[in-house]
mmCIF file of N, CA, C and O in Angstrom:
data_model
loop_
_atom_site.group_PDB
_atom_site.id
_atom_site.type_symbol
_atom_site.label_atom_id
_atom_site.label_comp_id
_atom_site.label_asym_id
_atom_site.label_seq_id
_atom_site.Cartn_x
_atom_site.Cartn_y
_atom_site.Cartn_z
ATOM 1 N N MET A 260 28.844 -2.722 101.261
ATOM 2 C CA MET A 260 29.854 -2.412 102.113
ATOM 3 C C MET A 260 30.919 -3.430 102.314
ATOM 4 O O MET A 260 30.491 -4.706 102.286
ATOM 5 N N THR A 261 32.214 -3.324 102.100
ATOM 6 C CA THR A 261 33.059 -4.492 102.316
ATOM 7 C C THR A 261 34.090 -4.148 103.475
ATOM 8 O O THR A 261 34.278 -3.049 103.906
ATOM 9 N N THR A 262 34.692 -5.347 103.916
ATOM 10 C CA THR A 262 35.730 -5.062 104.898
ATOM 11 C C THR A 262 37.055 -4.816 104.321
ATOM 12 O O THR A 262 37.171 -4.890 103.124
ATOM 13 N N PRO A 263 37.974 -4.419 105.166
ATOM 14 C CA PRO A 263 39.343 -4.081 104.528
ATOM 15 C C PRO A 263 39.994 -5.361 103.765
ATOM 16 O O PRO A 263 40.724 -5.082 102.849
ATOM 17 N N SER A 264 39.522 -6.546 104.019
ATOM 18 C CA SER A 264 40.032 -7.663 103.278
ATOM 19 C C SER A 264 39.354 -7.793 101.986
ATOM 20 O O SER A 264 39.680 -8.776 101.124
ATOM 21 N N GLY A 265 38.209 -7.074 101.694
ATOM 22 C CA GLY A 265 37.489 -7.120 100.385
ATOM 23 C C GLY A 265 36.261 -7.905 100.475
ATOM 24 O O GLY A 265 35.507 -8.094 99.462
ATOM 25 N N ARG A 266 36.044 -8.512 101.607
ATOM 26 C CA ARG A 266 34.906 -9.446 101.727
ATOM 27 C C ARG A 266 33.699 -8.790 102.280
ATOM 28 O O ARG A 266 33.883 -7.725 103.043
ATOM 29 N N ARG A 267 32.542 -9.132 101.991
ATOM 30 C CA ARG A 267 31.321 -8.590 102.660
ATOM 31 C C ARG A 267 31.154 -9.174 103.944
ATOM 32 O O ARG A 267 31.457 -10.413 104.321
ATOM 33 N N PRO A 268 30.574 -8.358 105.003
ATOM 34 C CA PRO A 268 30.319 -8.941 106.312
ATOM 35 C C PRO A 268 29.365 -10.000 106.218
ATOM 36 O O PRO A 268 28.434 -9.922 105.410
ATOM 37 N N LYS A 269 29.279 -10.929 107.133
ATOM 38 C CA LYS A 269 28.396 -11.976 107.254
ATOM 39 C C LYS A 269 26.851 -11.541 107.511
ATOM 40 O O LYS A 269 26.657 -10.543 108.372
ATOM 41 N N HIS A 270 25.817 -11.950 106.741
ATOM 42 C CA HIS A 270 24.571 -11.463 106.937
ATOM 43 C C HIS A 270 23.993 -12.315 108.136
ATOM 44 O O HIS A 270 23.949 -13.537 108.259
ATOM 45 N N LEU A 271 23.362 -11.470 109.028
ATOM 46 C CA LEU A 271 22.736 -12.196 110.234
ATOM 47 C C LEU A 271 21.278 -12.524 109.943
ATOM 48 O O LEU A 271 20.547 -11.811 109.407
ATOM 49 N N PRO A 272 20.874 -13.793 110.356
ATOM 50 C CA PRO A 272 19.533 -14.140 110.065
ATOM 51 C C PRO A 272 18.524 -13.246 110.691
ATOM 52 O O PRO A 272 17.440 -13.087 110.260
ATOM 53 N N SER A 273 18.786 -12.594 111.793
ATOM 54 C CA SER A 273 17.876 -11.673 112.470
ATOM 55 C C SER A 273 17.797 -10.234 111.907
ATOM 56 O O SER A 273 17.021 -9.484 112.315
ATOM 57 N N SER A 274 18.686 -10.092 110.847
ATOM 58 C CA SER A 274 18.668 -8.685 110.279
ATOM 59 C C SER A 274 17.479 -8.410 109.506
ATOM 60 O O SER A 274 16.846 -9.352 108.787
ATOM 61 N N PRO A 275 16.872 -7.168 109.526
ATOM 62 C CA PRO A 275 15.619 -6.939 108.752
ATOM 63 C C PRO A 275 15.863 -6.615 107.320
ATOM 64 O O PRO A 275 14.922 -6.419 106.507
ATOM 65 N N PHE A 276 17.222 -6.535 107.028
ATOM 66 C CA PHE A 276 17.524 -6.283 105.616
ATOM 67 C C PHE A 276 17.836 -7.503 104.909
ATOM 68 O O PHE A 276 18.240 -8.499 105.402
ATOM 69 N N LYS A 277 17.568 -7.600 103.562
ATOM 70 C CA LYS A 277 17.828 -8.635 102.615
ATOM 71 C C LYS A 277 19.322 -8.835 102.511
ATOM 72 O O LYS A 277 20.020 -7.726 102.420
ATOM 73 N N PRO A 278 19.742 -10.056 102.254
ATOM 74 C CA PRO A 278 21.269 -10.071 102.021
ATOM 75 C C PRO A 278 21.729 -9.602 100.695
ATOM 76 O O PRO A 278 20.773 -9.653 99.685
ATOM 77 N N ALA A 279 22.778 -9.099 100.519
ATOM 78 C CA ALA A 279 23.364 -8.607 99.157
ATOM 79 C C ALA A 279 23.325 -9.612 98.204
ATOM 80 O O ALA A 279 23.648 -10.812 98.389
ATOM 81 N N VAL A 280 22.907 -9.421 96.988
ATOM 82 C CA VAL A 280 22.846 -10.241 95.855
ATOM 83 C C VAL A 280 24.277 -10.335 95.024
ATOM 84 O O VAL A 280 24.621 -9.145 94.764
ATOM 85 N N GLU A 281 24.816 -11.438 95.006
ATOM 86 C CA GLU A 281 26.207 -11.480 94.308
ATOM 87 C C GLU A 281 25.845 -11.380 92.804
ATOM 88 O O GLU A 281 24.997 -12.108 92.273
ATOM 89 N N PRO A 282 26.519 -10.586 92.095
ATOM 90 C CA PRO A 282 26.356 -10.508 90.596
ATOM 91 C C PRO A 282 26.792 -11.614 89.801
ATOM 92 O O PRO A 282 27.805 -12.303 90.365
ATOM 93 N N VAL A 283 26.072 -11.981 88.803
ATOM 94 C CA VAL A 283 26.514 -13.109 88.054
ATOM 95 C C VAL A 283 27.393 -12.689 86.871
ATOM 96 O O VAL A 283 27.244 -11.691 86.279
ATOM 97 N N VAL A 284 28.623 -13.305 87.016
ATOM 98 C CA VAL A 284 29.599 -12.882 86.002
ATOM 99 C C VAL A 284 29.510 -13.910 84.925
ATOM 100 O O VAL A 284 29.701 -15.152 85.015
ATOM 101 N N GLU A 285 29.393 -13.409 83.598
ATOM 102 C CA GLU A 285 29.201 -14.230 82.376
ATOM 103 C C GLU A 285 30.539 -14.780 81.879
ATOM 104 O O GLU A 285 31.675 -14.087 82.272
ATOM 105 N N VAL A 286 30.577 -15.940 81.392
ATOM 106 C CA VAL A 286 31.937 -16.594 80.899
ATOM 107 C C VAL A 286 31.705 -16.510 79.373
ATOM 108 O O VAL A 286 30.774 -16.861 78.736
ATOM 109 N N PHE A 287 32.896 -16.010 78.683
ATOM 110 C CA PHE A 287 32.832 -15.987 77.306
ATOM 111 C C PHE A 287 33.890 -16.831 76.710
ATOM 112 O O PHE A 287 34.988 -17.046 77.378
ATOM 113 N N GLU A 288 33.830 -17.040 75.555
ATOM 114 C CA GLU A 288 34.569 -18.028 74.745
ATOM 115 C C GLU A 288 35.008 -17.197 73.369
ATOM 116 O O GLU A 288 34.130 -16.482 72.913
ATOM 117 N N VAL A 289 36.178 -17.507 72.816
ATOM 118 C CA VAL A 289 36.466 -17.002 71.581
ATOM 119 C C VAL A 289 35.480 -17.416 70.510
ATOM 120 O O VAL A 289 35.074 -18.591 70.375
ATOM 121 N N GLY A 290 34.898 -16.514 69.642
ATOM 122 C CA GLY A 290 33.962 -16.749 68.747
ATOM 123 C C GLY A 290 32.492 -16.440 69.119
ATOM 124 O O GLY A 290 31.665 -16.489 68.311
ATOM 125 N N ASP A 291 32.314 -16.221 70.486
ATOM 126 C CA ASP A 291 30.959 -15.974 70.830
ATOM 127 C C ASP A 291 30.409 -14.583 70.272
ATOM 128 O O ASP A 291 31.239 -13.623 70.207
ATOM 129 N N ARG A 292 29.189 -14.644 69.820
ATOM 130 C CA ARG A 292 28.509 -13.438 69.456
ATOM 131 C C ARG A 292 27.950 -12.686 70.618
ATOM 132 O O ARG A 292 27.315 -13.286 71.504
ATOM 133 N N VAL A 293 28.237 -11.504 70.737
ATOM 134 C CA VAL A 293 27.873 -10.616 71.929
ATOM 135 C C VAL A 293 27.168 -9.264 71.512
ATOM 136 O O VAL A 293 27.231 -8.930 70.282
ATOM 137 N N THR A 294 26.530 -8.685 72.432
ATOM 138 C CA THR A 294 25.948 -7.344 72.203
ATOM 139 C C THR A 294 26.511 -6.461 73.397
ATOM 140 O O THR A 294 26.450 -6.957 74.418
ATOM 141 N N HIS A 295 26.762 -5.295 73.130
ATOM 142 C CA HIS A 295 27.153 -4.205 74.033
ATOM 143 C C HIS A 295 26.245 -3.040 73.924
ATOM 144 O O HIS A 295 25.743 -2.622 72.985
ATOM 145 N N ASP A 296 25.871 -2.457 75.162
ATOM 146 C CA ASP A 296 25.014 -1.514 75.139
ATOM 147 C C ASP A 296 25.252 -0.180 74.475
ATOM 148 O O ASP A 296 24.468 0.556 73.819
ATOM 149 N N ILE A 297 26.663 0.067 74.227
ATOM 150 C CA ILE A 297 27.063 1.265 73.446
ATOM 151 C C ILE A 297 27.678 0.812 72.126
ATOM 152 O O ILE A 297 27.330 1.591 71.179
ATOM 153 N N TYR A 298 28.346 -0.225 71.941
ATOM 154 C CA TYR A 298 29.039 -0.516 70.712
ATOM 155 C C TYR A 298 28.319 -1.364 69.852
ATOM 156 O O TYR A 298 28.581 -1.413 68.617
ATOM 157 N N GLY A 299 27.194 -2.100 70.330
ATOM 158 C CA GLY A 299 26.411 -2.878 69.405
ATOM 159 C C GLY A 299 26.741 -4.272 69.327
ATOM 160 O O GLY A 299 27.349 -4.946 70.264
ATOM 161 N N LEU A 300 26.605 -4.962 68.146
ATOM 162 C CA LEU A 300 26.829 -6.293 67.937
ATOM 163 C C LEU A 300 28.370 -6.529 67.699
ATOM 164 O O LEU A 300 29.003 -5.762 67.052
ATOM 165 N N GLY A 301 28.904 -7.634 68.214
ATOM 166 C CA GLY A 301 30.208 -8.003 67.962
ATOM 167 C C GLY A 301 30.587 -9.536 68.218
ATOM 168 O O GLY A 301 29.648 -10.177 68.601
ATOM 169 N N GLN A 302 31.896 -9.909 67.968
ATOM 170 C CA GLN A 302 32.349 -11.184 68.241
ATOM 171 C C GLN A 302 33.546 -11.188 69.092
ATOM 172 O O GLN A 302 34.471 -10.414 68.850
ATOM 173 N N VAL A 303 33.623 -12.040 70.159
ATOM 174 C CA VAL A 303 34.820 -12.185 71.011
ATOM 175 C C VAL A 303 35.962 -12.712 70.167
ATOM 176 O O VAL A 303 35.839 -13.665 69.420
ATOM 177 N N THR A 304 37.177 -12.084 70.220
ATOM 178 C CA THR A 304 38.270 -12.458 69.369
ATOM 179 C C THR A 304 39.510 -12.823 70.241
ATOM 180 O O THR A 304 40.311 -13.537 69.872
ATOM 181 N N HIS A 305 39.408 -12.438 71.627
ATOM 182 C CA HIS A 305 40.649 -12.767 72.401
ATOM 183 C C HIS A 305 40.183 -12.753 73.886
ATOM 184 O O HIS A 305 39.340 -11.971 74.280
ATOM 185 N N LEU A 306 40.678 -13.619 74.690
ATOM 186 C CA LEU A 306 40.460 -13.781 76.045
ATOM 187 C C LEU A 306 41.716 -13.651 76.795
ATOM 188 O O LEU A 306 42.707 -14.156 76.393
ATOM 189 N N ASP A 307 41.708 -12.983 77.957
ATOM 190 C CA ASP A 307 42.746 -13.189 78.894
ATOM 191 C C ASP A 307 42.174 -13.284 80.296
ATOM 192 O O ASP A 307 40.947 -13.264 80.426
ATOM 193 N N SER A 308 42.782 -13.237 81.441
ATOM 194 C CA SER A 308 42.338 -13.471 82.571
ATOM 195 C C SER A 308 41.491 -12.319 83.157
ATOM 196 O O SER A 308 40.598 -12.561 84.192
ATOM 197 N N HIS A 309 41.662 -11.119 82.899
ATOM 198 C CA HIS A 309 40.858 -9.991 83.279
ATOM 199 C C HIS A 309 40.095 -9.197 82.192
ATOM 200 O O HIS A 309 39.461 -8.178 82.601
ATOM 201 N N ALA A 310 40.042 -9.640 80.937
ATOM 202 C CA ALA A 310 39.340 -8.955 79.898
ATOM 203 C C ALA A 310 39.035 -9.758 78.648
ATOM 204 O O ALA A 310 39.604 -10.884 78.656
ATOM 205 N N VAL A 311 38.082 -9.295 77.900
ATOM 206 C CA VAL A 311 37.862 -9.981 76.708
ATOM 207 C C VAL A 311 38.125 -8.794 75.549
ATOM 208 O O VAL A 311 37.794 -7.594 75.859
ATOM 209 N N THR A 312 38.529 -9.251 74.469
ATOM 210 C CA THR A 312 38.550 -8.271 73.335
ATOM 211 C C THR A 312 37.458 -8.701 72.273
ATOM 212 O O THR A 312 37.330 -9.789 71.913
ATOM 213 N N VAL A 313 36.868 -7.659 71.993
ATOM 214 C CA VAL A 313 35.598 -7.817 71.109
ATOM 215 C C VAL A 313 35.677 -7.037 69.851
ATOM 216 O O VAL A 313 35.937 -5.889 69.964
ATOM 217 N N ASP A 314 35.599 -7.657 68.634
ATOM 218 C CA ASP A 314 35.463 -6.925 67.319
ATOM 219 C C ASP A 314 34.084 -6.632 67.034
ATOM 220 O O ASP A 314 33.206 -7.371 66.812
ATOM 221 N N PHE A 315 33.911 -5.249 67.001
ATOM 222 C CA PHE A 315 32.611 -4.637 66.703
ATOM 223 C C PHE A 315 32.490 -4.209 65.191
ATOM 224 O O PHE A 315 31.531 -3.423 64.836
ATOM 225 N N GLY A 316 33.414 -4.676 64.291
ATOM 226 C CA GLY A 316 33.329 -4.310 62.968
ATOM 227 C C GLY A 316 34.155 -3.135 62.666
ATOM 228 O O GLY A 316 35.209 -3.159 62.053
ATOM 229 N N SER A 317 33.866 -1.945 63.113
ATOM 230 C CA SER A 317 34.573 -0.739 62.946
ATOM 231 C C SER A 317 35.766 -0.533 63.865
ATOM 232 O O SER A 317 36.783 0.173 63.587
ATOM 233 N N LYS A 318 35.647 -1.262 65.004
ATOM 234 C CA LYS A 318 36.851 -1.234 65.830
ATOM 235 C C LYS A 318 36.851 -2.492 66.855
ATOM 236 O O LYS A 318 35.730 -3.069 67.046
ATOM 237 N N ALA A 319 37.942 -2.694 67.370
ATOM 238 C CA ALA A 319 38.021 -3.815 68.494
ATOM 239 C C ALA A 319 38.127 -3.059 69.911
ATOM 240 O O ALA A 319 38.892 -2.047 69.956
ATOM 241 N N VAL A 320 37.475 -3.597 70.890
ATOM 242 C CA VAL A 320 37.441 -2.983 72.079
ATOM 243 C C VAL A 320 37.739 -3.885 73.186
ATOM 244 O O VAL A 320 37.217 -5.167 73.106
ATOM 245 N N ARG A 321 38.630 -3.625 74.138
ATOM 246 C CA ARG A 321 38.984 -4.577 75.248
ATOM 247 C C ARG A 321 38.078 -4.184 76.447
ATOM 248 O O ARG A 321 38.110 -2.973 76.747
ATOM 249 N N ILE A 322 37.414 -5.088 76.981
ATOM 250 C CA ILE A 322 36.364 -4.856 77.851
ATOM 251 C C ILE A 322 36.764 -5.562 79.184
ATOM 252 O O ILE A 322 36.857 -6.876 79.006
ATOM 253 N N ALA A 323 36.913 -4.954 80.288
ATOM 254 C CA ALA A 323 37.491 -5.643 81.491
ATOM 255 C C ALA A 323 36.408 -6.296 82.280
ATOM 256 O O ALA A 323 35.295 -6.003 82.184
ATOM 257 N N HIS A 324 36.796 -7.246 83.130
ATOM 258 C CA HIS A 324 35.999 -7.950 84.045
ATOM 259 C C HIS A 324 35.282 -6.872 85.041
ATOM 260 O O HIS A 324 35.930 -6.091 85.362
ATOM 261 N N PRO A 325 34.131 -6.926 85.323
ATOM 262 C CA PRO A 325 33.118 -7.998 85.097
ATOM 263 C C PRO A 325 32.236 -7.671 83.911
ATOM 264 O O PRO A 325 30.971 -8.063 83.856
ATOM 265 N N TYR A 326 32.796 -7.232 82.859
ATOM 266 C CA TYR A 326 32.225 -7.067 81.624
ATOM 267 C C TYR A 326 30.938 -6.256 81.540
ATOM 268 O O TYR A 326 29.766 -6.804 81.263
ATOM 269 N N PRO A 327 30.884 -4.989 82.034
ATOM 270 C CA PRO A 327 29.742 -4.268 82.133
ATOM 271 C C PRO A 327 29.091 -4.029 80.647
ATOM 272 O O PRO A 327 29.723 -3.745 79.769
ATOM 273 N N LYS A 328 27.690 -4.160 80.686
ATOM 274 C CA LYS A 328 27.023 -3.955 79.391
ATOM 275 C C LYS A 328 27.169 -4.889 78.335
ATOM 276 O O LYS A 328 26.783 -4.602 77.242
ATOM 277 N N LEU A 329 27.957 -6.049 78.506
ATOM 278 C CA LEU A 329 28.274 -6.935 77.455
ATOM 279 C C LEU A 329 27.391 -8.348 77.876
ATOM 280 O O LEU A 329 27.374 -8.840 78.886
ATOM 281 N N HIS A 330 26.743 -8.790 76.876
ATOM 282 C CA HIS A 330 25.822 -9.815 76.947
ATOM 283 C C HIS A 330 25.931 -10.794 75.802
ATOM 284 O O HIS A 330 26.121 -10.406 74.710
ATOM 285 N N HIS A 331 25.717 -12.087 76.037
ATOM 286 C CA HIS A 331 25.697 -13.152 74.966
ATOM 287 C C HIS A 331 24.394 -13.034 74.201
ATOM 288 O O HIS A 331 23.369 -12.448 74.571
ATOM 289 N N LEU A 332 24.568 -13.360 72.892
ATOM 290 C CA LEU A 332 23.273 -13.421 72.037
ATOM 291 C C LEU A 332 22.743 -14.758 72.142
ATOM 292 O O LEU A 332 23.444 -15.809 72.262
#
């Protein structure tokens, strides 16, 4: 759950629930070898502030932040 400003509410120490875990966002560089759960093996060819372009051999795919299913090799 987030507030209207986009932030998560503060976790209270007395809460019986565990605090939400922040996802780790990977950082990619041009030339990195990567794997994608759907497209397979590829290489990062272009970066911009909100996406990476990966060449998977048969096609190039632009994958937006937070780069779902994309992992470093």
